[in-house]
Amino acid sequence: MKLAFIGLGVMGFPMAGHLAKAGHSLAVFNRSPEKAIRFVEAYGGVACRSPGEAAHGCDFVMMCVGDDHDVRSVAGQALDELAPGGVVVDHTTASAKVARELAERAAAAGKVFLDAPVSGGQAGAENGALTIMAGGDPGAFARAEPLMRAYARNIRLMGPSGAGQLTKMCNQIAIAGLVQGLAEAQHFARRADLDPTEVYEAISKGAAQSWQMDNRWATMAEGRFDYGFAVDWMRKDLGLVLEEARANGATLSVTALVDQLYADVQKMGGGRWDTSSLVKRLEE
Amino acid sequence: MKLAFIGLGVMGFPMAGHLAKAGHSLAVFNRSPEKAIRFVEAYGGVACRSPGEAAHGCDFVMMCVGDDHDVRSVAGQALDELAPGGVVVDHTTASAKVARELAERAAAAGKVFLDAPVSGGQAGAENGALTIMAGGDPGAFARAEPLMRAYARNIRLMGPSGAGQLTKMCNQIAIAGLVQGLAEAQHFARRADLDPTEVYEAISKGAAQSWQMDNRWATMAEGRFDYGFAVDWMRKDLGLVLEEARANGATLSVTALVDQLYADVQKMGGGRWDTSSLVKRLEE
């Protein structure tokens, strides 16, 4: 079985590393070649000069790139070079539309494209504990699933092509309202002269509890935002959400508002800050 | 030590019951007298005809009534009749303003008023597992705390009079954005033809996790809203929040929006539905 991994960023590098540690020799490609060289130094395999070269003759190509444009370009090249019957597993968070388009194109060539965005962040990628929400052909999913086990714990086929992306969008919608609610709660607490740590102890065990509260309240109170899931990435994801909602008729008033609030954070120079920096916007 | 409990609603009845089970004989009052009679039949003690009669000569009066107006009236009568040095512990969710006002009035009479709103809902009251966020005199709090242990697990003095109410407001702010985010996520999932149960399994273990998601996603998907924390109560609480924010300068754009969305639910006839009925508003 021949494997490639394309896109060795903060997510892709550790994900590909887990595949290598599981015993696979990988052909890798990254836009800035130093990372591919660094990967091969650490894990072996072959650093390639293009997505097509990496994908050439492969049974599976995993990829984790930036946006719809990158997905279309990279997956297009990979599909051309893949072995007959080969599978592209795309871990990028992108649109459901590009997933459907590439799945169709793959099928016409006797190959398969699966959309398989992840959640769990950099820590999840490093610990091999990601969640994967996939869409596409069930048979190809069943064949790819054991490979994804190298870096993911919760792997689900959600439906036809695009269903993985749509599920990831549900995740981001839930987070958008939640994080702004949390930011407003902490902002109010400060205005009310309450001790944020005491407030956390009082409200974090009940109906207001959330992963975000358990993992971000303290850093928000300290004003630390130089880590985590960046505002620029969240805006990209919310853009996908709002475009999809325009098509499927969902009304997302809070999500649309929070997207605008994140635009304020970008204007503050906070594009690389963690999403919890919404509280900093309130404090300015 | 002489004790009274005023207000035997869905919260007060089981709270007072825990005090009785802990060995205290209570003087009780409730606006509709049947509940007081039912309480005495179940737990002993004395059913009284007025808040003042219940509070007469008491060292501690616990109360759990409806709103600022009720608090002012009931606590006023209780403070008049309380034993010298006695303490009124108010478990109502009310304004910080009324708490400060009554604390001042109590102090002038050599007595104490503590604001001590609760979270944990009816189940928390029945299981004796409430959270209490208190504001006011530390000495009186220390004396009242062992009594509150009968029905609460997490009991905190948050600061001076009003600080308990302000902390409860933080709780409701966090919940407002969170629940609407959850409603939008589920609404989007349906529009995207995803299976809500599968979506829950995919997104509930990571950064979108919340108590609300763990406890309300399934009932939202089933369209069950005939239980839980009612929209009418949430609107009352958000009214307190927005009034306080107008005074302290906090900007709560999502909280203010969600308050308006709850007004829509009330217009749909959903004043008594659980707060998670925001999703029903989106589906109409």
Coordinates of C-alpha atoms in Angstrom, one line a residue:
Chain A
M1 CA 0.0 0.0 0.0
K2 CA 1.4 3.4 -1.1
L3 CA 0.6 6.5 0.9
A4 CA 1.1 10.2 0.6
F5 CA 0.4 13.2 2.9
I6 CA 0.1 16.7 1.5
G7 CA 0.2 19.7 3.7
L8 CA 2.5 19.6 6.7
G9 CA 1.3 22.5 8.8
V10 CA 0.5 22.6 12.5
M11 CA -2.1 19.9 11.9
G12 CA -0.7 17.9 9.0
F13 CA 2.8 17.5 10.3
P14 CA 1.9 15.6 13.5
M15 CA -0.9 13.7 11.7
A16 CA 1.5 12.5 9.1
G17 CA 4.0 11.8 11.9
H18 CA 1.5 9.4 13.5
L19 CA 1.1 7.5 10.2
A20 CA 4.9 7.2 9.9
K21 CA 5.1 6.0 13.5
A22 CA 2.5 3.4 12.7
G23 CA 4.9 1.9 10.1
H24 CA 4.0 3.6 6.9
S25 CA 6.6 5.1 4.5
L26 CA 5.1 8.4 3.2
A27 CA 5.6 10.5 0.2
V28 CA 5.1 14.0 1.5
F29 CA 4.7 17.4 -0.1
N30 CA 4.4 20.9 1.5
R31 CA 4.2 24.3 -0.2
S32 CA 7.2 25.5 1.8
P33 CA 9.7 22.6 1.2
E34 CA 11.6 23.0 4.5
K35 CA 8.8 21.3 6.4
A36 CA 8.8 18.3 4.0
I37 CA 12.6 18.0 4.4
R38 CA 12.3 18.3 8.2
F39 CA 9.5 15.6 8.1
V40 CA 11.7 13.2 6.1
E41 CA 14.6 13.8 8.5
A42 CA 12.4 12.9 11.4
Y43 CA 10.3 10.1 10.0
G44 CA 11.9 8.9 6.7
G45 CA 9.9 8.6 3.5
V46 CA 10.3 10.9 0.5
A47 CA 9.9 14.6 0.1
C48 CA 8.3 15.5 -3.2
R49 CA 8.3 18.6 -5.4
S50 CA 4.6 18.7 -6.2
P51 CA 1.3 17.2 -5.0
G52 CA 1.2 15.2 -8.2
E53 CA 4.6 13.7 -7.6
A54 CA 3.6 12.8 -4.0
A55 CA 0.4 11.2 -5.1
H56 CA 1.8 9.3 -8.1
G57 CA 0.7 5.7 -7.9
C58 CA -0.7 6.0 -4.4
D59 CA -3.6 4.1 -2.9
F60 CA -4.3 6.8 -0.4
V61 CA -3.5 10.5 -0.3
M62 CA -4.2 12.3 3.0
M63 CA -4.2 16.1 2.7
C64 CA -4.6 19.0 5.1
V65 CA -4.3 22.4 3.3
G66 CA -5.7 25.9 3.7
D67 CA -9.0 26.6 1.9
D68 CA -11.3 25.7 -1.0
H69 CA -8.8 27.1 -3.6
D70 CA -6.0 24.9 -2.2
V71 CA -8.2 21.9 -1.9
R72 CA -9.3 22.2 -5.5
S73 CA -5.8 22.6 -6.8
V74 CA -4.1 20.0 -4.6
A75 CA -6.8 17.3 -4.8
G76 CA -7.1 17.9 -8.6
Q77 CA -3.4 17.1 -9.0
A78 CA -3.6 14.2 -6.6
L79 CA -6.6 12.6 -8.4
D80 CA -4.7 12.7 -11.7
E81 CA -1.8 10.8 -10.3
L82 CA -3.4 8.4 -7.9
A83 CA -3.5 4.7 -8.6
P84 CA -6.7 3.3 -10.1
G85 CA -9.3 3.0 -7.3
G86 CA -7.2 5.3 -5.1
V87 CA -8.7 7.5 -2.4
V88 CA -8.0 11.1 -1.5
V89 CA -8.9 11.9 2.2
D90 CA -9.2 15.6 2.6
H91 CA -8.8 16.8 6.2
T92 CA -9.0 20.5 5.3
T93 CA -12.0 22.5 6.6
A94 CA -13.5 23.6 3.3
S95 CA -16.9 24.0 1.7
A96 CA -19.4 21.1 1.1
K97 CA -19.6 22.4 -2.4
V98 CA -15.9 21.7 -3.3
A99 CA -16.2 18.3 -1.6
R100 CA -19.2 17.3 -3.8
E101 CA -17.4 18.7 -6.9
L102 CA -14.2 16.8 -6.3
A103 CA -16.1 13.6 -5.3
E104 CA -17.8 13.7 -8.7
R105 CA -14.6 14.4 -10.5
A106 CA -12.9 11.5 -8.7
A107 CA -15.8 9.1 -9.4
A108 CA -15.6 9.9 -13.1
A109 CA -11.9 8.8 -13.0
G110 CA -12.7 5.6 -11.1
K111 CA -11.2 7.1 -7.9
V112 CA -12.7 8.5 -4.6
F113 CA -12.6 11.8 -2.8
L114 CA -13.6 11.8 0.9
D115 CA -14.2 15.1 2.8
A116 CA -12.9 14.4 6.3
P117 CA -12.4 17.7 8.3
V118 CA -11.1 17.3 11.8
S119 CA -11.6 18.8 15.2
G120 CA -9.4 18.7 18.3
G121 CA -6.8 21.3 17.3
Q122 CA -3.1 21.1 17.4
A123 CA -3.1 19.2 20.7
G124 CA -5.5 16.6 19.2
A125 CA -3.2 16.2 16.2
E126 CA -0.1 15.8 18.3
N127 CA -1.8 13.3 20.7
G128 CA -3.4 11.4 17.9
A129 CA -6.8 12.2 19.4
L130 CA -8.6 14.0 16.7
T131 CA -12.2 13.7 15.8
I132 CA -12.9 13.1 12.1
M133 CA -16.3 13.9 10.4
A134 CA -16.3 12.3 7.0
G135 CA -18.6 12.4 3.9
G136 CA -18.5 10.2 0.8
D137 CA -18.3 6.6 -0.4
P138 CA -18.9 4.1 2.5
G139 CA -16.6 1.5 1.0
A140 CA -13.7 3.9 0.6
F141 CA -14.3 5.2 4.1
A142 CA -14.1 1.7 5.5
R143 CA -10.8 1.2 3.8
A144 CA -9.4 4.6 4.9
E145 CA -10.6 4.3 8.5
P146 CA -7.9 2.1 9.9
L147 CA -5.3 4.5 8.5
M148 CA -7.0 7.5 10.1
R149 CA -6.9 5.6 13.5
A150 CA -3.2 6.6 13.6
Y151 CA -4.2 10.1 14.5
A152 CA -7.9 10.1 15.4
R153 CA -10.0 8.5 18.1
N154 CA -13.5 9.5 17.0
I155 CA -14.0 8.8 13.3
R156 CA -17.5 9.0 11.7
L157 CA -19.0 8.8 8.3
M158 CA -21.8 11.4 8.4
G159 CA -23.4 10.8 5.0
P160 CA -22.7 11.5 1.3
S161 CA -19.9 13.9 0.0
G162 CA -20.0 17.2 1.9
A163 CA -21.6 15.7 5.1
G164 CA -18.3 15.8 6.8
Q165 CA -17.9 19.5 6.1
L166 CA -21.5 20.2 7.1
T167 CA -20.9 18.5 10.5
K168 CA -17.7 20.5 11.1
M169 CA -19.8 23.6 10.4
C170 CA -22.3 22.6 13.1
N171 CA -19.3 22.4 15.5
Q172 CA -18.2 25.9 14.6
I173 CA -21.7 27.3 14.9
A174 CA -22.1 25.9 18.4
I175 CA -18.7 27.3 19.4
A176 CA -19.3 30.8 18.0
G177 CA -22.3 31.6 20.2
L178 CA -20.8 29.8 23.1
V179 CA -17.5 31.7 23.1
Q180 CA -19.2 35.1 22.7
G181 CA -21.6 34.2 25.6
L182 CA -18.6 33.3 27.7
A183 CA -16.8 36.5 26.7
E184 CA -19.9 38.6 27.7
A185 CA -20.1 36.7 31.0
Q186 CA -16.5 37.5 31.9
H187 CA -16.8 41.1 30.7
F188 CA -19.9 41.6 32.9
A189 CA -18.1 39.9 35.8
R190 CA -15.3 42.5 35.6
R191 CA -17.6 45.4 35.3
A192 CA -19.4 44.1 38.3
D193 CA -16.2 43.9 40.3
L194 CA -16.4 40.1 40.7
D195 CA -13.3 37.9 41.0
P196 CA -13.2 35.9 37.7
T197 CA -11.7 32.9 39.4
E198 CA -14.5 32.8 42.1
V199 CA -17.1 33.3 39.4
Y200 CA -15.7 30.3 37.5
E201 CA -15.9 28.2 40.7
A202 CA -19.5 29.2 41.2
I203 CA -20.9 28.8 37.7
S204 CA -18.7 26.1 36.0
K205 CA -20.3 23.0 37.5
G206 CA -23.9 23.6 36.3
A207 CA -25.9 24.5 33.3
A208 CA -23.4 27.1 32.0
Q209 CA -20.5 24.5 32.0
S210 CA -18.6 24.1 28.7
W211 CA -15.3 22.9 27.4
Q212 CA -14.6 26.5 26.5
M213 CA -15.3 27.6 30.1
D214 CA -13.1 24.9 31.5
N215 CA -10.3 25.6 29.1
R216 CA -10.5 29.3 28.2
W217 CA -12.0 31.2 31.2
A218 CA -8.7 31.4 33.1
T219 CA -6.6 32.4 30.0
M220 CA -9.2 35.0 29.1
A221 CA -9.0 36.4 32.6
E222 CA -5.2 36.6 32.2
G223 CA -5.5 38.2 28.8
R224 CA -3.5 35.4 27.1
F225 CA -4.5 34.8 23.5
D226 CA -1.2 33.8 21.8
Y227 CA -2.2 30.2 21.2
G228 CA -5.1 28.0 20.3
F229 CA -7.5 28.3 17.3
A230 CA -6.9 31.6 15.5
V231 CA -9.5 34.2 14.7
D232 CA -8.5 34.2 11.0
W233 CA -9.3 30.5 10.8
M234 CA -12.6 30.9 12.6
R235 CA -13.5 33.7 10.2
K236 CA -12.7 31.4 7.3
D237 CA -14.9 28.6 8.8
L238 CA -17.8 31.0 9.6
G239 CA -17.6 32.3 6.0
L240 CA -18.2 28.7 4.8
V241 CA -21.0 28.4 7.4
L242 CA -22.8 31.5 6.3
E243 CA -22.5 30.8 2.6
E244 CA -23.9 27.3 3.2
A245 CA -26.7 28.7 5.3
R246 CA -27.6 31.2 2.6
A247 CA -28.1 28.1 0.3
N248 CA -29.9 25.8 2.7
G249 CA -32.1 28.5 4.4
A250 CA -30.8 28.2 8.0
T251 CA -31.2 31.4 9.9
L252 CA -28.1 31.9 12.1
S253 CA -28.5 35.3 13.7
V254 CA -26.0 34.9 16.5
T255 CA -23.4 33.1 14.3
A256 CA -23.7 35.9 11.8
L257 CA -23.2 38.5 14.5
V258 CA -20.3 36.7 16.1
D259 CA -18.6 36.6 12.6
Q260 CA -18.8 40.4 12.6
L261 CA -17.4 40.6 16.1
Y262 CA -14.4 38.5 14.9
A263 CA -13.9 41.0 12.1
D264 CA -13.5 43.6 14.9
V265 CA -10.8 41.4 16.5
Q266 CA -9.0 41.2 13.1
K267 CA -9.1 45.0 12.9
M268 CA -7.5 45.1 16.4
G269 CA -4.6 43.1 14.9
G270 CA -5.9 39.9 16.5
G271 CA -6.2 37.6 13.5
R272 CA -3.7 35.2 15.0
W273 CA -5.2 35.4 18.5
D274 CA -7.2 32.5 20.0
T275 CA -11.0 32.7 19.4
S276 CA -11.5 33.5 23.1
S277 CA -10.1 37.0 22.3
L278 CA -13.6 38.1 21.8
V279 CA -13.4 39.2 25.5
K280 CA -10.5 41.5 24.6
R281 CA -12.7 43.2 22.0
L282 CA -15.2 43.9 24.8
E283 CA -12.6 45.3 27.1
E284 CA -11.2 47.8 24.5
Chain B
M1 CA -32.4 28.2 66.8
K2 CA -35.6 29.3 65.1
L3 CA -36.0 29.0 61.3
A4 CA -38.6 29.9 58.7
F5 CA -38.8 29.3 55.0
I6 CA -40.9 31.5 52.8
G7 CA -41.9 30.6 49.2
L8 CA -42.6 26.9 48.6
G9 CA -42.5 26.8 44.8
V10 CA -40.7 24.2 42.7
M11 CA -37.4 25.3 44.2
G12 CA -38.4 26.4 47.7
F13 CA -40.5 23.3 48.6
P14 CA -37.7 20.7 48.2
M15 CA -35.1 23.1 49.7
A16 CA -37.2 23.6 52.8
G17 CA -37.8 19.8 52.8
H18 CA -34.1 19.2 53.1
L19 CA -33.9 21.6 56.1
A20 CA -36.7 19.7 57.7
K21 CA -35.0 16.3 57.0
A22 CA -31.9 17.7 58.6
G23 CA -33.9 18.0 61.8
H24 CA -35.1 21.6 61.8
S25 CA -38.7 22.5 62.6
L26 CA -39.7 25.2 60.2
A27 CA -42.3 28.0 60.2
V28 CA -43.4 28.2 56.6
F29 CA -45.4 30.6 54.4
N30 CA -46.5 30.4 50.8
R31 CA -48.7 32.8 48.9
S32 CA -51.1 29.9 48.0
P33 CA -51.6 28.3 51.4
E34 CA -52.2 24.7 50.1
K35 CA -48.5 24.3 49.5
A36 CA -47.7 25.3 53.1
I37 CA -50.3 22.9 54.4
R38 CA -48.9 20.1 52.2
F39 CA -45.4 20.9 53.5
V40 CA -46.4 20.7 57.1
E41 CA -48.3 17.4 56.4
A42 CA -45.1 16.0 54.9
Y43 CA -42.4 17.5 57.2
G44 CA -44.1 18.9 60.3
G45 CA -43.5 22.5 61.4
V46 CA -46.0 25.3 61.3
A47 CA -47.9 26.8 58.3
C48 CA -48.2 30.6 58.8
R49 CA -50.6 33.2 57.4
S50 CA -48.0 35.8 56.5
P51 CA -44.3 36.2 55.9
G52 CA -44.2 38.3 59.1
E53 CA -45.8 35.6 61.2
A54 CA -43.4 33.0 59.8
A55 CA -40.4 35.2 60.5
H56 CA -41.5 36.2 64.0
G57 CA -38.6 35.7 66.4
C58 CA -36.6 33.7 63.9
D59 CA -32.8 33.6 63.8
F60 CA -32.8 32.7 60.1
V61 CA -35.4 33.2 57.4
M62 CA -34.8 31.5 54.1
M63 CA -36.8 32.8 51.2
C64 CA -37.3 31.9 47.5
V65 CA -40.0 34.0 45.8
G66 CA -40.6 35.5 42.4
D67 CA -39.1 38.8 41.6
D68 CA -37.8 42.2 43.0
H69 CA -41.3 43.2 44.0
D70 CA -41.9 40.0 46.0
V71 CA -38.4 40.2 47.5
R72 CA -38.9 43.7 48.7
S73 CA -42.3 42.9 50.2
V74 CA -41.5 39.6 51.8
A75 CA -38.0 40.5 53.1
G76 CA -39.4 43.7 54.4
Q77 CA -42.0 41.9 56.5
A78 CA -39.5 39.3 57.6
L79 CA -36.9 41.9 58.7
D80 CA -39.5 43.6 60.8
E81 CA -40.3 40.4 62.7
L82 CA -36.9 38.7 62.8
A83 CA -35.1 38.2 66.2
P84 CA -32.4 40.8 66.9
G85 CA -29.2 39.9 64.9
G86 CA -31.3 37.6 62.7
V87 CA -30.5 36.8 59.1
V88 CA -32.7 36.8 55.9
V89 CA -31.2 34.5 53.3
D90 CA -32.8 35.3 49.9
H91 CA -32.5 32.6 47.3
T92 CA -34.6 34.5 44.7
T93 CA -32.9 35.6 41.5
A94 CA -33.5 39.3 41.7
S95 CA -31.6 42.5 41.1
A96 CA -28.3 43.5 42.8
K97 CA -30.1 46.8 43.6
V98 CA -32.8 45.3 45.7
A99 CA -30.2 43.2 47.5
R100 CA -28.1 46.3 48.4
E101 CA -31.2 48.2 49.5
L102 CA -32.5 45.4 51.8
A103 CA -29.0 44.8 53.2
E104 CA -28.9 48.5 54.2
R105 CA -32.3 48.4 55.7
A106 CA -31.5 45.2 57.6
A107 CA -28.2 46.7 59.0
A108 CA -30.1 49.8 60.2
A109 CA -32.3 47.4 62.3
G110 CA -29.3 45.4 63.6
K111 CA -30.1 42.5 61.3
V112 CA -28.7 41.0 58.1
F113 CA -29.9 40.4 54.5
L114 CA -27.9 38.1 52.3
D115 CA -28.5 37.7 48.6
A116 CA -28.0 34.1 47.8
P117 CA -29.5 33.1 44.4
V118 CA -29.1 29.5 43.3
S119 CA -28.4 27.5 40.2
G120 CA -29.0 23.8 39.6
G121 CA -32.7 23.9 38.9
Q122 CA -35.5 21.8 40.2
A123 CA -33.3 18.6 40.1
G124 CA -30.6 20.4 42.1
A125 CA -33.1 21.5 44.7
E126 CA -34.6 18.0 45.0
N127 CA -31.2 16.3 45.2
G128 CA -29.8 18.9 47.6
A129 CA -27.1 19.7 45.1
L130 CA -27.7 23.4 44.4
T131 CA -25.0 26.0 43.8
I132 CA -25.4 29.1 45.9
M133 CA -23.7 32.4 45.0
A134 CA -24.0 34.8 48.0
G135 CA -23.4 38.5 48.7
G136 CA -23.3 40.3 52.0
D137 CA -21.9 40.2 55.5
P138 CA -19.2 37.5 55.9
G139 CA -20.0 36.7 59.6
A140 CA -23.7 36.1 58.8
F141 CA -22.7 34.1 55.7
A142 CA -20.5 31.9 57.9
R143 CA -23.4 31.3 60.3
A144 CA -25.9 30.6 57.5
E145 CA -23.6 28.3 55.5
P146 CA -24.1 25.1 57.6
L147 CA -27.9 25.5 57.2
M148 CA -27.6 26.0 53.4
R149 CA -25.5 22.7 53.3
A150 CA -28.8 20.9 53.7
Y151 CA -29.7 21.7 50.0
A152 CA -26.5 23.0 48.4
R153 CA -23.1 21.5 47.6
N154 CA -21.3 24.5 46.2
I155 CA -21.8 27.6 48.4
R156 CA -19.7 30.7 47.9
L157 CA -19.6 34.2 49.3
M158 CA -18.8 36.3 46.2
G159 CA -18.4 39.7 47.8
P160 CA -20.6 42.5 49.3
S161 CA -24.4 42.7 49.0
G162 CA -25.5 42.2 45.4
A163 CA -22.4 40.1 44.5
G164 CA -24.5 36.9 44.6
Q165 CA -27.0 38.3 42.2
L166 CA -24.2 39.6 39.9
T167 CA -22.6 36.1 39.8
K168 CA -26.0 34.5 38.9
M169 CA -26.2 37.1 36.1
C170 CA -22.8 35.9 34.7
N171 CA -24.3 32.4 34.7
Q172 CA -27.3 33.4 32.7
I173 CA -25.3 35.5 30.3
A174 CA -23.0 32.5 29.6
I175 CA -26.1 30.3 29.1
A176 CA -27.9 32.7 26.7
G177 CA -25.3 32.8 24.0
L178 CA -24.5 29.1 24.5
V179 CA -28.1 27.9 24.1
Q180 CA -28.7 30.0 21.0
G181 CA -25.4 28.7 19.5
L182 CA -26.6 25.2 20.1
A183 CA -30.0 25.9 18.6
E184 CA -28.4 27.3 15.5
A185 CA -26.1 24.3 15.2
Q186 CA -29.0 21.9 15.4
H187 CA -31.1 24.0 13.0
F188 CA -28.3 24.0 10.5
A189 CA -27.8 20.3 10.9
R190 CA -31.4 19.6 10.0
R191 CA -31.2 22.0 7.0
A192 CA -28.1 20.1 5.9
D193 CA -29.9 16.7 6.2
L194 CA -27.6 15.5 8.9
D195 CA -28.7 13.1 11.6
P196 CA -28.7 15.1 14.9
T197 CA -27.7 12.0 16.9
E198 CA -24.7 11.4 14.7
V199 CA -23.8 15.1 14.8
Y200 CA -23.9 15.0 18.6
E201 CA -21.6 12.0 18.7
A202 CA -19.2 13.8 16.3
I203 CA -19.0 17.2 18.0
S204 CA -19.8 16.6 21.7
K205 CA -16.4 15.5 22.8
G206 CA -14.4 18.5 21.8
A207 CA -14.3 22.3 21.9
A208 CA -18.1 22.6 21.3
Q209 CA -18.9 20.4 24.4
S210 CA -21.3 21.9 27.0
W211 CA -23.7 20.8 29.7
Q212 CA -26.4 22.2 27.5
M213 CA -25.3 20.0 24.6
D214 CA -25.0 16.9 26.8
N215 CA -28.4 17.5 28.4
R216 CA -30.5 19.3 25.8
W217 CA -29.4 18.3 22.3
A218 CA -31.4 15.1 22.3
T219 CA -34.6 16.7 23.7
M220 CA -34.3 19.6 21.3
A221 CA -34.1 17.0 18.4
E222 CA -37.2 15.3 19.8
G223 CA -39.0 18.7 20.1
R224 CA -39.6 18.2 23.9
F225 CA -39.7 21.5 25.8
D226 CA -42.3 20.7 28.5
Y227 CA -39.8 20.7 31.4
G228 CA -36.7 22.5 32.6
F229 CA -36.0 26.2 33.0
A230 CA -38.8 28.2 31.5
V231 CA -38.4 30.9 28.9
D232 CA -40.5 33.3 31.1
W233 CA -37.9 32.9 34.0
M234 CA -35.0 33.4 31.6
R235 CA -36.5 36.6 30.3
K236 CA -36.9 37.8 33.8
D237 CA -33.3 37.0 34.5
L238 CA -32.0 38.6 31.2
G239 CA -34.1 41.7 32.1
L240 CA -32.1 42.0 35.3
V241 CA -28.9 41.4 33.4
L242 CA -29.5 44.1 30.8
E243 CA -30.6 46.6 33.4
E244 CA -27.4 46.0 35.4
A245 CA -25.3 46.2 32.2
R246 CA -26.9 49.5 31.3
A247 CA -25.6 50.7 34.7
N248 CA -22.2 49.1 34.8
G249 CA -21.4 49.7 31.1
A250 CA -20.9 46.1 30.0
T251 CA -21.8 45.6 26.3
L252 CA -23.7 42.4 25.8
S253 CA -24.7 42.2 22.2
V254 CA -25.4 38.5 22.0
T255 CA -27.2 38.5 25.3
A256 CA -29.4 41.4 24.3
L257 CA -30.2 39.7 21.0
V258 CA -31.0 36.3 22.6
D259 CA -33.4 38.2 25.0
Q260 CA -35.3 39.4 22.0
L261 CA -35.3 35.9 20.5
Y262 CA -36.9 34.6 23.7
A263 CA -39.5 37.3 23.3
D264 CA -40.4 35.6 20.0
V265 CA -40.7 32.2 21.8
Q266 CA -43.1 33.9 24.3
K267 CA -45.2 35.1 21.4
M268 CA -45.3 31.6 20.1
G269 CA -46.9 30.6 23.4
G270 CA -43.7 29.2 24.7
G271 CA -43.3 31.1 28.0
R272 CA -43.4 27.9 30.0
W273 CA -41.1 25.9 27.6
D274 CA -37.5 25.1 28.5
T275 CA -34.9 27.6 27.3
S276 CA -33.7 25.1 24.7
S277 CA -37.0 25.9 22.7
L278 CA -35.0 28.6 20.9
V279 CA -34.5 25.8 18.3
K280 CA -38.3 25.6 17.8
R281 CA -38.3 29.3 17.0
L282 CA -35.8 28.6 14.2
E283 CA -37.9 25.8 12.8
E284 CA -41.1 27.7 12.6

